[in-house]
Coordinates of C-alpha atoms in Angstrom, one line a residue:
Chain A
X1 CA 90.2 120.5 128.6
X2 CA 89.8 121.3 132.1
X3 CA 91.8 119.3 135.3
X4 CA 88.9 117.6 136.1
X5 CA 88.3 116.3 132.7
X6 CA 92.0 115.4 132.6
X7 CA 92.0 113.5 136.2
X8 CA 88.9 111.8 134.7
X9 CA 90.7 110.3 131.7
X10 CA 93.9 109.4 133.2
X11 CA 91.6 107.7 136.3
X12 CA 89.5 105.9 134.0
X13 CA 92.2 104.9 131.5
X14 CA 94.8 103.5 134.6
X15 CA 92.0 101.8 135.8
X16 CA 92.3 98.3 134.6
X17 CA 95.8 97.6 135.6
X18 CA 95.3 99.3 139.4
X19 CA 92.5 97.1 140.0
X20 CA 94.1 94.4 138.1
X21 CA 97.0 94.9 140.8
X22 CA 94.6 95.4 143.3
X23 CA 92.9 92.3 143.1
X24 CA 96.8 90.7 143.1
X25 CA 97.3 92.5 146.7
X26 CA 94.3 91.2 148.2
X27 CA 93.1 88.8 146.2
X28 CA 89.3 90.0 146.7
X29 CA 87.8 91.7 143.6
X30 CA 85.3 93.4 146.4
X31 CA 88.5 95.1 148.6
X32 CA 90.3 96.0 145.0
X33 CA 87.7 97.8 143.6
X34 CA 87.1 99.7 147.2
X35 CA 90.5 100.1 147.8
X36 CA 90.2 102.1 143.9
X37 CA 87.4 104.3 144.9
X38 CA 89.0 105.1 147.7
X39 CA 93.0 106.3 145.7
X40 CA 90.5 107.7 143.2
X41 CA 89.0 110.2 145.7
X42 CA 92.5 111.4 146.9
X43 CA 93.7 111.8 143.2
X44 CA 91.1 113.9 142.9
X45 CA 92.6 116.1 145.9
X46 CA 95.7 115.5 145.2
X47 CA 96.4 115.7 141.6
X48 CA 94.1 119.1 141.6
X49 CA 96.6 120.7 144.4
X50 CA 99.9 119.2 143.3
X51 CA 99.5 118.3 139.8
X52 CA 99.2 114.9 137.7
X53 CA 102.1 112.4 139.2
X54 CA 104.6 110.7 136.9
X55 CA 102.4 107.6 136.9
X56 CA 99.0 107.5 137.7
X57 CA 98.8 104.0 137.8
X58 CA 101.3 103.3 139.9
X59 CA 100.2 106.2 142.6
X60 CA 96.8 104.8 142.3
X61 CA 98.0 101.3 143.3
X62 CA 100.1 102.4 146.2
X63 CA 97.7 105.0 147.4
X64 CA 94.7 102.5 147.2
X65 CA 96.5 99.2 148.7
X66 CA 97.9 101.6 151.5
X67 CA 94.2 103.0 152.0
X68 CA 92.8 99.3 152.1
X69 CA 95.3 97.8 154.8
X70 CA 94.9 101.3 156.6
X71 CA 91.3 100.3 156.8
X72 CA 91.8 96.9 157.5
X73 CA 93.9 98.0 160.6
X74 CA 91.4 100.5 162.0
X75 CA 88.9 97.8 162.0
X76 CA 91.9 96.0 164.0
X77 CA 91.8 98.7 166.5
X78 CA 95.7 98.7 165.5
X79 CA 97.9 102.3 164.6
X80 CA 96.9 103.6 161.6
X81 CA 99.5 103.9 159.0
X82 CA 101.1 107.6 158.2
X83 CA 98.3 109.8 156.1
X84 CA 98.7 109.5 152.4
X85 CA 99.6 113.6 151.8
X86 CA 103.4 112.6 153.0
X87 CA 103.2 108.8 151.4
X88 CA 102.4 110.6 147.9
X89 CA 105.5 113.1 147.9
X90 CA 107.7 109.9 148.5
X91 CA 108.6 109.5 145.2
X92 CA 111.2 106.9 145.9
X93 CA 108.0 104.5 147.4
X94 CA 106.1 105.4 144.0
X95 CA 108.8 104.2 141.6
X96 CA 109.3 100.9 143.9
X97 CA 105.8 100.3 143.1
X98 CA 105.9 100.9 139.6
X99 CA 109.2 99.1 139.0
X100 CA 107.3 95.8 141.1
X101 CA 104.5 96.5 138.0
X102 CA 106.9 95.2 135.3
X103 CA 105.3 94.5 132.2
X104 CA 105.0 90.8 132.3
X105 CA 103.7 90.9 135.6
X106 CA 100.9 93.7 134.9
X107 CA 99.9 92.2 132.0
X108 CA 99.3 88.4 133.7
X109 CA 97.3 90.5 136.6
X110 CA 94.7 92.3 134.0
X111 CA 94.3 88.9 131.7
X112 CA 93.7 87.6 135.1
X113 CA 91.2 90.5 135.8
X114 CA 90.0 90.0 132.6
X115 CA 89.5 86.1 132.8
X116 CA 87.5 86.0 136.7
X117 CA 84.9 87.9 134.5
X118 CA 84.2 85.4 132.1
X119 CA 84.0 81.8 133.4
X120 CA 82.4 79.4 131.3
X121 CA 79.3 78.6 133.4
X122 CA 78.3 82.3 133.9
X123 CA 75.7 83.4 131.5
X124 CA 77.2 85.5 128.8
X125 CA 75.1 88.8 129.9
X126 CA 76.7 88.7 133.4
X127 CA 80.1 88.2 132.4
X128 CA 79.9 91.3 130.4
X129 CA 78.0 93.3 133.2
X130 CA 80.7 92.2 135.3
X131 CA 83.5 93.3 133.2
X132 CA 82.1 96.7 132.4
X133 CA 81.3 97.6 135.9
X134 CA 84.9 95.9 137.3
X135 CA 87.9 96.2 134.1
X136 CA 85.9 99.6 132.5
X137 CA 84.6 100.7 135.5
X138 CA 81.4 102.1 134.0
X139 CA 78.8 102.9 136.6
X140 CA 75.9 100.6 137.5
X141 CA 73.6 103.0 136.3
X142 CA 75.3 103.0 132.7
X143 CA 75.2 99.5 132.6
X144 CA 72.1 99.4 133.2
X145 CA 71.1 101.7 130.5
X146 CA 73.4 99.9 128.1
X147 CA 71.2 96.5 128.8
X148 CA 68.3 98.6 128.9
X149 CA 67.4 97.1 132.1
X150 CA 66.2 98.8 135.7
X151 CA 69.2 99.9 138.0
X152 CA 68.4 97.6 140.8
X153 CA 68.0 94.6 138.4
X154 CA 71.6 95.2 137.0
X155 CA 72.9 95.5 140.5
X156 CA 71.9 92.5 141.5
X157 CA 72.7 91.0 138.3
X158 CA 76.6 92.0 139.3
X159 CA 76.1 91.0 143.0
X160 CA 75.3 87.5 141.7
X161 CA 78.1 87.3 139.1
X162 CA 80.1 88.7 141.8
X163 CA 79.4 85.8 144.4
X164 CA 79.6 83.4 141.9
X165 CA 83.4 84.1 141.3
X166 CA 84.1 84.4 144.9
X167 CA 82.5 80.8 145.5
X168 CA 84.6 79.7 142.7
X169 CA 87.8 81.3 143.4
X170 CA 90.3 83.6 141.8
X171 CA 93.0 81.6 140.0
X172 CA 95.9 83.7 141.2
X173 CA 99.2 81.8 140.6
X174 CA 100.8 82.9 137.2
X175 CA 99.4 80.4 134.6
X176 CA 101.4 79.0 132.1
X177 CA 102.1 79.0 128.5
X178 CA 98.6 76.9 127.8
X179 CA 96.9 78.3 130.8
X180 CA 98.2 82.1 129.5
X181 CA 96.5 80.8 125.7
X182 CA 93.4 80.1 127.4
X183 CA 92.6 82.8 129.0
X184 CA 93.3 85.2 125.9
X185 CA 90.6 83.1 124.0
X186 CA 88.2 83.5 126.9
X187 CA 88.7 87.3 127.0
X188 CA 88.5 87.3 123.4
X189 CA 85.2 85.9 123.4
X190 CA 83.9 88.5 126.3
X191 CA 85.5 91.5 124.6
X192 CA 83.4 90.7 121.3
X193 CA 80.2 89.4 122.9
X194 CA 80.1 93.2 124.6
X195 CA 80.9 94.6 120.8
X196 CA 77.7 92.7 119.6
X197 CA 75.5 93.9 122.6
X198 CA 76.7 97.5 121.6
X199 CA 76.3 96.8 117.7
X200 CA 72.9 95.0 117.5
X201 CA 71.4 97.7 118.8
X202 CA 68.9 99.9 117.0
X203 CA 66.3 102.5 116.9
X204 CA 65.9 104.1 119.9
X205 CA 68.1 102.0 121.5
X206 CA 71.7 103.2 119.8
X207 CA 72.6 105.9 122.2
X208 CA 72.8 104.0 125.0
X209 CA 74.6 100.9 123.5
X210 CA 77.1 102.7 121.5
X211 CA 79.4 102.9 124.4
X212 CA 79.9 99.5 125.1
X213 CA 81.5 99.2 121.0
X214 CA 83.9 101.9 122.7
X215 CA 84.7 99.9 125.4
X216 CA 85.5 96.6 123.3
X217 CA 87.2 98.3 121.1
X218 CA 89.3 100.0 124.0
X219 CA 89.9 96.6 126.0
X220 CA 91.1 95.4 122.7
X221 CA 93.5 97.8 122.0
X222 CA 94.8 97.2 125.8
X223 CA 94.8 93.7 125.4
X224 CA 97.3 93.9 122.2
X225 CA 99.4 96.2 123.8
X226 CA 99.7 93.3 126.8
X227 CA 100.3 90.7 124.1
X228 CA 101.6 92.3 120.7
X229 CA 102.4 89.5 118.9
X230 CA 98.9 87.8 118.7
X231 CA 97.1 88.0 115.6
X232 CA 93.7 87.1 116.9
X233 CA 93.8 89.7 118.5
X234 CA 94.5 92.1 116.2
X235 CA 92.2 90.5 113.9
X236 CA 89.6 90.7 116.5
X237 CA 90.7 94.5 117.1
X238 CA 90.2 95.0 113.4
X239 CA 87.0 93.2 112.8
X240 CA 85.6 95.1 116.0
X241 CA 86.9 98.4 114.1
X242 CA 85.6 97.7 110.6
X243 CA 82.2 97.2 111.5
X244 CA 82.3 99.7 114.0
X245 CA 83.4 101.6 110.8
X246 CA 79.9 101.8 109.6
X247 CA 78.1 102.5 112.3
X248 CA 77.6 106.1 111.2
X249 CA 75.7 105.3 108.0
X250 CA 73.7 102.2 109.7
X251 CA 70.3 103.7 110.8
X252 CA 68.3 105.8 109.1
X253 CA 66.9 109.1 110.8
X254 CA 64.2 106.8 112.3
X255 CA 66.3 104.7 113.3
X256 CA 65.6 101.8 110.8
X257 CA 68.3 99.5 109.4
X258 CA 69.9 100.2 106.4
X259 CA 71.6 97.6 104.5
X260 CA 75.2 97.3 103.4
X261 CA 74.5 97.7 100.0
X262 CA 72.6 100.8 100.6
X263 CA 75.1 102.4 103.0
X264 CA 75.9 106.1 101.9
X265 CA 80.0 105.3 102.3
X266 CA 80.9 108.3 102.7
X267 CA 80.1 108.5 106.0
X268 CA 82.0 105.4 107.2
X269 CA 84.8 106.5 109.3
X270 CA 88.0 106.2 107.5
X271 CA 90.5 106.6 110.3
X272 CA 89.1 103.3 111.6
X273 CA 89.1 101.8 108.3
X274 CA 92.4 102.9 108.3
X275 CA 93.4 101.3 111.7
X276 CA 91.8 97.6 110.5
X277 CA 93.4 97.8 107.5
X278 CA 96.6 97.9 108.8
X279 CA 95.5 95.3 111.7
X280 CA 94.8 92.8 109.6
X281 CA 98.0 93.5 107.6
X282 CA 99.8 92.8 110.4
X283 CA 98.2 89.7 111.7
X284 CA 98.2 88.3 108.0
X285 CA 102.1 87.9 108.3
X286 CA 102.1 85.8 111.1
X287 CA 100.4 82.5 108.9
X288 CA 98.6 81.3 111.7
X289 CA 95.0 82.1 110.7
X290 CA 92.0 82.4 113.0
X291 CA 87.7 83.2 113.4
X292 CA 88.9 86.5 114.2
X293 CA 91.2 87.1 111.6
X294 CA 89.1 85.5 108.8
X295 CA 86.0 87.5 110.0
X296 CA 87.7 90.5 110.0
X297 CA 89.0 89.4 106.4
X298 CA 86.0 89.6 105.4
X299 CA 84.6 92.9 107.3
X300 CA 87.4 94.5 105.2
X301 CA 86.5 93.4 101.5
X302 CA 83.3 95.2 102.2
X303 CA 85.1 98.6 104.0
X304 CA 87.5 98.6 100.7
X305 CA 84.2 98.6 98.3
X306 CA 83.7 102.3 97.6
X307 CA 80.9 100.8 95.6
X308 CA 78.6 97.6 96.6
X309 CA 79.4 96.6 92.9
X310 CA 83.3 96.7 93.5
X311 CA 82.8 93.8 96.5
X312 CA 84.9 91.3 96.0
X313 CA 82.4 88.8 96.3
X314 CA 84.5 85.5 95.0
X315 CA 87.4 86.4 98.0
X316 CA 84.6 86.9 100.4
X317 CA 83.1 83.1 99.3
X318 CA 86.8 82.1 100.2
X319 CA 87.3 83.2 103.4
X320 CA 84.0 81.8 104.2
X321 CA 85.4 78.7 102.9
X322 CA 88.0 79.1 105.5
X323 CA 85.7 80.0 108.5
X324 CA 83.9 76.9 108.0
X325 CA 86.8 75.1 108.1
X326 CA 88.2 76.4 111.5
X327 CA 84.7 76.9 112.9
X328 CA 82.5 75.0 111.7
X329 CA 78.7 76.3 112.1
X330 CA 75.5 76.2 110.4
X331 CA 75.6 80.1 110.9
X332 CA 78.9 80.5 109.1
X333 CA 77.8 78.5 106.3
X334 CA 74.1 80.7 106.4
X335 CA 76.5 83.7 106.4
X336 CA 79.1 82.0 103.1
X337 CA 75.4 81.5 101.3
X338 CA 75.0 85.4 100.7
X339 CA 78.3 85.3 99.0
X340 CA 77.7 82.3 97.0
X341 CA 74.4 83.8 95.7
X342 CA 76.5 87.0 94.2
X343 CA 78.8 85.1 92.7
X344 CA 77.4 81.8 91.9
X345 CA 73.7 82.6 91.7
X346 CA 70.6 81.6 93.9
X347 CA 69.8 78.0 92.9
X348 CA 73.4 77.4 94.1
X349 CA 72.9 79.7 97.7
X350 CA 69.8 77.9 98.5
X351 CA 71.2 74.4 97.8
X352 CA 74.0 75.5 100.4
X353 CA 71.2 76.4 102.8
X354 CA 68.6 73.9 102.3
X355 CA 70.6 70.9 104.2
X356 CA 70.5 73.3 107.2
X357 CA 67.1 73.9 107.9
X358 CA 66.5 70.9 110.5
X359 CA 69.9 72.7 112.7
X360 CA 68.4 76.4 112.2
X361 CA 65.2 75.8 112.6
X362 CA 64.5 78.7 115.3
X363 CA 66.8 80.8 114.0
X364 CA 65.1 83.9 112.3
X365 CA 68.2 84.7 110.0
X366 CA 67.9 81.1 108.4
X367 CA 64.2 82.3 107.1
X368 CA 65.5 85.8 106.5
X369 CA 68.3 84.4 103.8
X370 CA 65.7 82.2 102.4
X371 CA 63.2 83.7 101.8
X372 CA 65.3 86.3 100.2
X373 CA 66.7 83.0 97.6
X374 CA 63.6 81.8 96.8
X375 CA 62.3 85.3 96.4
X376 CA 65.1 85.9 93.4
X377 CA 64.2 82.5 92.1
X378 CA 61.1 83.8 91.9
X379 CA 59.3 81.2 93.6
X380 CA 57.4 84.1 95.5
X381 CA 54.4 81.9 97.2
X382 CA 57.4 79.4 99.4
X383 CA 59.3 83.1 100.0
X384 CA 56.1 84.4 101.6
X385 CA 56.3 81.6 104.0
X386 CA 59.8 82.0 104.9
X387 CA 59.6 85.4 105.1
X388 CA 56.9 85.0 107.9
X389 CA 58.5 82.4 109.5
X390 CA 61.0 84.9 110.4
X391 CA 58.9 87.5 111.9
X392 CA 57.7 84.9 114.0
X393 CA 60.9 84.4 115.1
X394 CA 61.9 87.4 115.6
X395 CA 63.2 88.1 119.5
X396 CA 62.8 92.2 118.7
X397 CA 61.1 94.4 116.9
X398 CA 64.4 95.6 115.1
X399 CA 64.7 92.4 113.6
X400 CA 61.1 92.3 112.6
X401 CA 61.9 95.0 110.9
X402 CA 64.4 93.9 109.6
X403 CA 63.2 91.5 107.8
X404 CA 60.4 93.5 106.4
X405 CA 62.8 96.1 104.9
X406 CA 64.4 93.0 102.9
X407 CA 61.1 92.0 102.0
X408 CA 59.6 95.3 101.0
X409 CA 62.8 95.6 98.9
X410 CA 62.7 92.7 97.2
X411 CA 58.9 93.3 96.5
X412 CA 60.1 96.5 94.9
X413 CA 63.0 95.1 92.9
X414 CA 61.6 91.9 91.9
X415 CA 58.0 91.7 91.9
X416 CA 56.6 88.7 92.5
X417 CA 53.2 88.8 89.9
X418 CA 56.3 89.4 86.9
X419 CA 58.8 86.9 87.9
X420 CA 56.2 84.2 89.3
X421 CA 53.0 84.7 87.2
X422 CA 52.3 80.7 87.4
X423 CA 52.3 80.9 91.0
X424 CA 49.1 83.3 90.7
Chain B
X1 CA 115.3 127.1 110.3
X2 CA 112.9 124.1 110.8
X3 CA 111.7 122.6 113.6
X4 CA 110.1 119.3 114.0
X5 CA 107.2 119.5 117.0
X6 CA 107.3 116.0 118.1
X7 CA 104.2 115.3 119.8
X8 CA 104.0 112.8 122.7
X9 CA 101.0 112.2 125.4
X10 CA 99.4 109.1 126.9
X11 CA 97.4 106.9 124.2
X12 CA 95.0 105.8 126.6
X13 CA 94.0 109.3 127.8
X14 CA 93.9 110.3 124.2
X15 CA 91.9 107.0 123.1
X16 CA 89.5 107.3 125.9
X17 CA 88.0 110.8 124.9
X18 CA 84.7 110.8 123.0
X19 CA 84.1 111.7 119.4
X20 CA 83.0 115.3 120.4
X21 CA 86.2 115.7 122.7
X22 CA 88.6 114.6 119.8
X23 CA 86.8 116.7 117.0
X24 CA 86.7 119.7 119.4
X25 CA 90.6 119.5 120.2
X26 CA 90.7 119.1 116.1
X27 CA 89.3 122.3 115.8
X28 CA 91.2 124.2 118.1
X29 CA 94.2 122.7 116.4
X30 CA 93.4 123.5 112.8
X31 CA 92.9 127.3 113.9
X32 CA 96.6 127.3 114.9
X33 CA 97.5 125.7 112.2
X34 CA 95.6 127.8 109.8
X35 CA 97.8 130.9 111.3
X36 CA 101.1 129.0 110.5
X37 CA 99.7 128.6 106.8
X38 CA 99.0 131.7 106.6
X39 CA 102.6 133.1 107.4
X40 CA 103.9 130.1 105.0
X41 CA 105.3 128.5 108.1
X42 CA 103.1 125.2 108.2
X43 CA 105.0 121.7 106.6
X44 CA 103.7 118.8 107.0
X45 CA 101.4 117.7 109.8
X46 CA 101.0 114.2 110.8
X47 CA 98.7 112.1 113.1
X48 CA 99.4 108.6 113.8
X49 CA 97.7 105.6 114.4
X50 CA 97.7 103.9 117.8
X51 CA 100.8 102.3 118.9
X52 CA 98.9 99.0 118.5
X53 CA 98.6 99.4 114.9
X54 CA 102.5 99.9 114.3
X55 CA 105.4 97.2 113.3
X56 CA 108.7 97.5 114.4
X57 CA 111.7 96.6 112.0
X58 CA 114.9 95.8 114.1
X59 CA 117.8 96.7 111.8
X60 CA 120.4 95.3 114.1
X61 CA 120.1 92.0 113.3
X62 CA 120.6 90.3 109.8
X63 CA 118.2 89.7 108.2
X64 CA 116.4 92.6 110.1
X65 CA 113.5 91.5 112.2
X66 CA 109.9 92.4 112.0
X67 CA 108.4 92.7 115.4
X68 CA 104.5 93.8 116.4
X69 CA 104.3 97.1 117.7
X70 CA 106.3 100.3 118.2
X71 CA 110.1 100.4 118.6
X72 CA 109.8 102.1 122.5
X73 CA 107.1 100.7 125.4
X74 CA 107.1 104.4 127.0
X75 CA 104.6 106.4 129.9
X76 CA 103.6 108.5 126.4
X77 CA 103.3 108.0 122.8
X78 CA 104.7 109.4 119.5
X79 CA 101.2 110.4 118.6
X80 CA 101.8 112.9 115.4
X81 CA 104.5 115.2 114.5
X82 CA 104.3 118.4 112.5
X83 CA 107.2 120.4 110.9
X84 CA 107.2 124.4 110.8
X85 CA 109.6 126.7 109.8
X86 CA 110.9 129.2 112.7
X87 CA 113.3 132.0 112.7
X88 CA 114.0 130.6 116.4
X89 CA 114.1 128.3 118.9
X90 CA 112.1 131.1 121.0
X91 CA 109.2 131.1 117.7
X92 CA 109.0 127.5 117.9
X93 CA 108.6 127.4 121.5
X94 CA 105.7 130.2 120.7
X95 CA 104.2 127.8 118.1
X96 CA 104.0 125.1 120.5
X97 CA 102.7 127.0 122.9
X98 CA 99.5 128.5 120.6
X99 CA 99.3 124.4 120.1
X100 CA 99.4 123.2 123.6
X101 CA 96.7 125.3 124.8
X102 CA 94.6 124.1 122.0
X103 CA 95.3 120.7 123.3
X104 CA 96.7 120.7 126.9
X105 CA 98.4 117.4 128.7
X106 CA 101.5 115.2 127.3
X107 CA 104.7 117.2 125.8
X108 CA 105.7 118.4 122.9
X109 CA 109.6 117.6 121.9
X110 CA 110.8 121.0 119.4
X111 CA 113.5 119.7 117.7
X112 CA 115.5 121.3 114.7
X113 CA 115.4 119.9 111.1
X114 CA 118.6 118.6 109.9
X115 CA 117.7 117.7 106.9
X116 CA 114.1 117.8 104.6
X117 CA 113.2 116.5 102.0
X118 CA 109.2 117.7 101.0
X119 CA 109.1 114.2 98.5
X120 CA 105.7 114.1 96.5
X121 CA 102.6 115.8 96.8
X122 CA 100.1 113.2 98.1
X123 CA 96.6 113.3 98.6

């Protein structure tokens, strides 16, 4: 790997908790993330000539808050402060700066970073443009090809999330225990809602929405090292890596979706298997259950199958059981029905479903699932109708799709003309 | 004598490179390695999860407390170890060296095998 290369990683991975100090200091995400660019630009000087310093982080944080009162000053007309080549061989200065960065007070600053990102009355799409382009730093342009969106459009997208939280105000005083609670469940939320923008992607769109999986899973895995002991968030860690698991054997060269069952499972990347596994292990032990957890319970049953026929579907049914009961949804219940047609048939799934129609009524999953039911109960003309229901509801062509590789399969497997003759 | 190559570098660094980046420094590695084999110098060699993955058991208290994640918060991480056999300190210094320029950045701590014990073969 070359220096550049390096200086790229360590920038990009000390990132979130400069800014997130950054935006302490000056308490303006706009100065913070200037202030960044601006220690960035002499790391890359610096580090290049002098070699990588003890603690990027730190460095970057000094470097960039002296840069941004420097500035500040000059637009003062007031004496500029001493150039940053003899500030960075202080190393005394440096370790001040990283002993003020103790853990418990980095960690409240990037949960805070974290949490201006995702208040409750910003649309969900901005909140995760926001946190891309401010926590991972990914370039407008990226985000923009992530969203699949024009350049211009995501820049103002950010501009307006930005304003937003500066009308709003940073919440900068340490919160407290409940406050501190919060907050994680907040972040949560954001961290998988960019997952799912990156993992419902498909056909030609995959490329360019892969990253952001990366990036969850990477703010995950800095969010559990900030809080270790909380088992929603490794479960959400885990279920983040056990789908992401998959992704390899997902699409089809075309890029069409193929379905669990169909997976080749060989290709699923065991390391992160691995990694999810012992996540949910982990979180298991501390008894205090949770969506995450439960979902990621239930991500794993499948990744342990090295055959669709050795799913534990009863355990799945279970833990669907549970989901329902700490959050309850028509969706989560839609979701249980595929389980309790394995293991307790079709008649029994569809008398699950049936109750929710009125709820899911423009939800194109609902019509997927039962169609799919009523097509195994071989009631094949009220199948048909479900079946195109959901195309009609479809939001993309993926999901079209979708549903027409489920039907196609199901015409294949169970004809309708053999199981249904009195229908014709 | 053997020597353990105790292999420590920044998780985040390592975490954020790309699939093509980690298989490509896998490669370099497993050329090195394959050299060690072939001199029958090459024990076991071990890559470990992320630090967020690992569980900490506190023996100094009674009963012994289980605590989430690894034993040290440190700049670098224990990421993998592996053990070779060296006539001395100045070969295992040479093996690490063939290693680090296959993977460059963090450090590598050589130090001597008191005692080993190869248990089962596992798969």
């Amino acid at each position: 790997m070359t220096d550049l290369a390096w200086i790229d990683s360590a920038l990009s991975s000390a990132r979130p908790q400069a800014v997130a100090a950054l935006v302490r200091y000056f308490r303006d995400l706009d100065i913070a993330e200037e202030a960044f660019q601006e220690a960035c630009l002499k790391a890359l000087r610096h580090w290049q000539k002098n070699g990588p310093p003890r603690d990027p982080a730190a460095w970057l944080i000094f470097v960039g808050r002296n840069s941004a009162i420097d500035a500040v000053r000059r637009r003062g007309k007031e004496r500029a402060l001493p150039d940053e080549a003899t500030i960075s061989d202080l190393d005394d200065a440096e370790t001040a700066v990283a002993e003020q960065i103790d853990n418990a007070d980095y960690r409240d600053d990037i949960l805070r970073l974290l949490f201006v990102c995702c208040p409750p009355d910003l649309p969900a799409t901005q909140q995760i443009a926001l946190a891309l382009r401010v926590v991972s730093g990914l370039s407008v342009k990226q985000i923009a090809r992530a969203f699949l969106v024009g350049e211009s459009a995501m820049e103002q997208r950010i501009t307006r999330a930005k304003s937003r939280i500066a009308a709003a105000g940073v919440p900068f005083e340490a919160p407290g225990a409940v406050e501190r609670a919060e907050r994680l469940a907040a972040v949560a939320a954001m961290i998988y809602l960019i997952f799912n923008e990156g993992y419902s992607a498909s056909g030609n769109e995959i490329d360019a929405r892969a990253p952001l999986c990366n990036e969850a899973i990477r703010l995950a895995r800095l969010l559990l090292r900030l809080f270790p002991a909380e088992p929603e968030i490794m479960g959400l860690l885990a279920l983040m890596l056990l789908q992401r698991a998959r992704a390899p054997a997902r699409f089809d060269a075309d890029g069409g979706i193929i379905l669990l069952e169909d997976q080749d499972r060989r290709l699923w990347s065991r390391p992160m298997i691995a990694e999810g596994l012992a996540l949910v292990d982990k979180a298991m032990r501390h008894q205090r259950p949770g969506p995450y957890q439960v979902q990621a319970a239930i991500a794993a049953l499948h990744d342990r199958a090295e055959q669709p026929a050795d799913t534990d579907w009863v355990e799945i049914d279970l833990l669907y059981a549970v989901l329902e009961r700490l959050q309850p949804s028509p969706v989560v219940t839609l979701n249980r029905s595929v389980a309790v047609a394995k293991t307790k048939g079709p008649a029994a799934a569809l008398a699950l479903i049936e109750p929710l129609e009125q709820r899911l009524s423009g939800y194109f999953h609902f019509f997927g699932v039962k169609g799919a039911l009523l097509m195994k109960l071989g009631r094949a003309a009220e199948a048909r109708i479900a079946f195109d229901q959901a195309i009609a509801l479809a939001s993309t062509a993926a999901e079209a799709t979708h549903i027409r590789v489920h039907l196609d399969r199901l015409m294949k497997d169970d004809p309708p003309d053999r199981k249904a003759p009195a229908s014709r | 004598m053997l020597y353990a190559i105790l292999c420590y570098h920044s998780e985040d660094i390592v975490g954020s490179w790309t699939k093509e980046e980690d298989d490509a420094v896998m490669a370099r590695l497993a050329v090195v390695q394959e050299g060690l084999a072939k001199n029958g110098r090459l024990g076991p060699v071990v890559r470990l999860l992320p630090t967020t993955a690992a569980t900490t058991l506190r023996k100094d208290h009674e009963p012994p407390l289980v605590l989430d994640g690894p034993f040290a918060e440190t700049k670098e991480q224990l990421l993998g170890f592996y053990v070779v056999n060296c006539a001395s300190l100045d070969d295992a210094l040479e093996s690490a060296r063939e290693l680090a320029s296959a993977n460059p950045g963090g450090s590598y701590e050589i130090r001597p095998v008191a005692l080993f014990n190869p248990g089962v073969a596992m798969t």
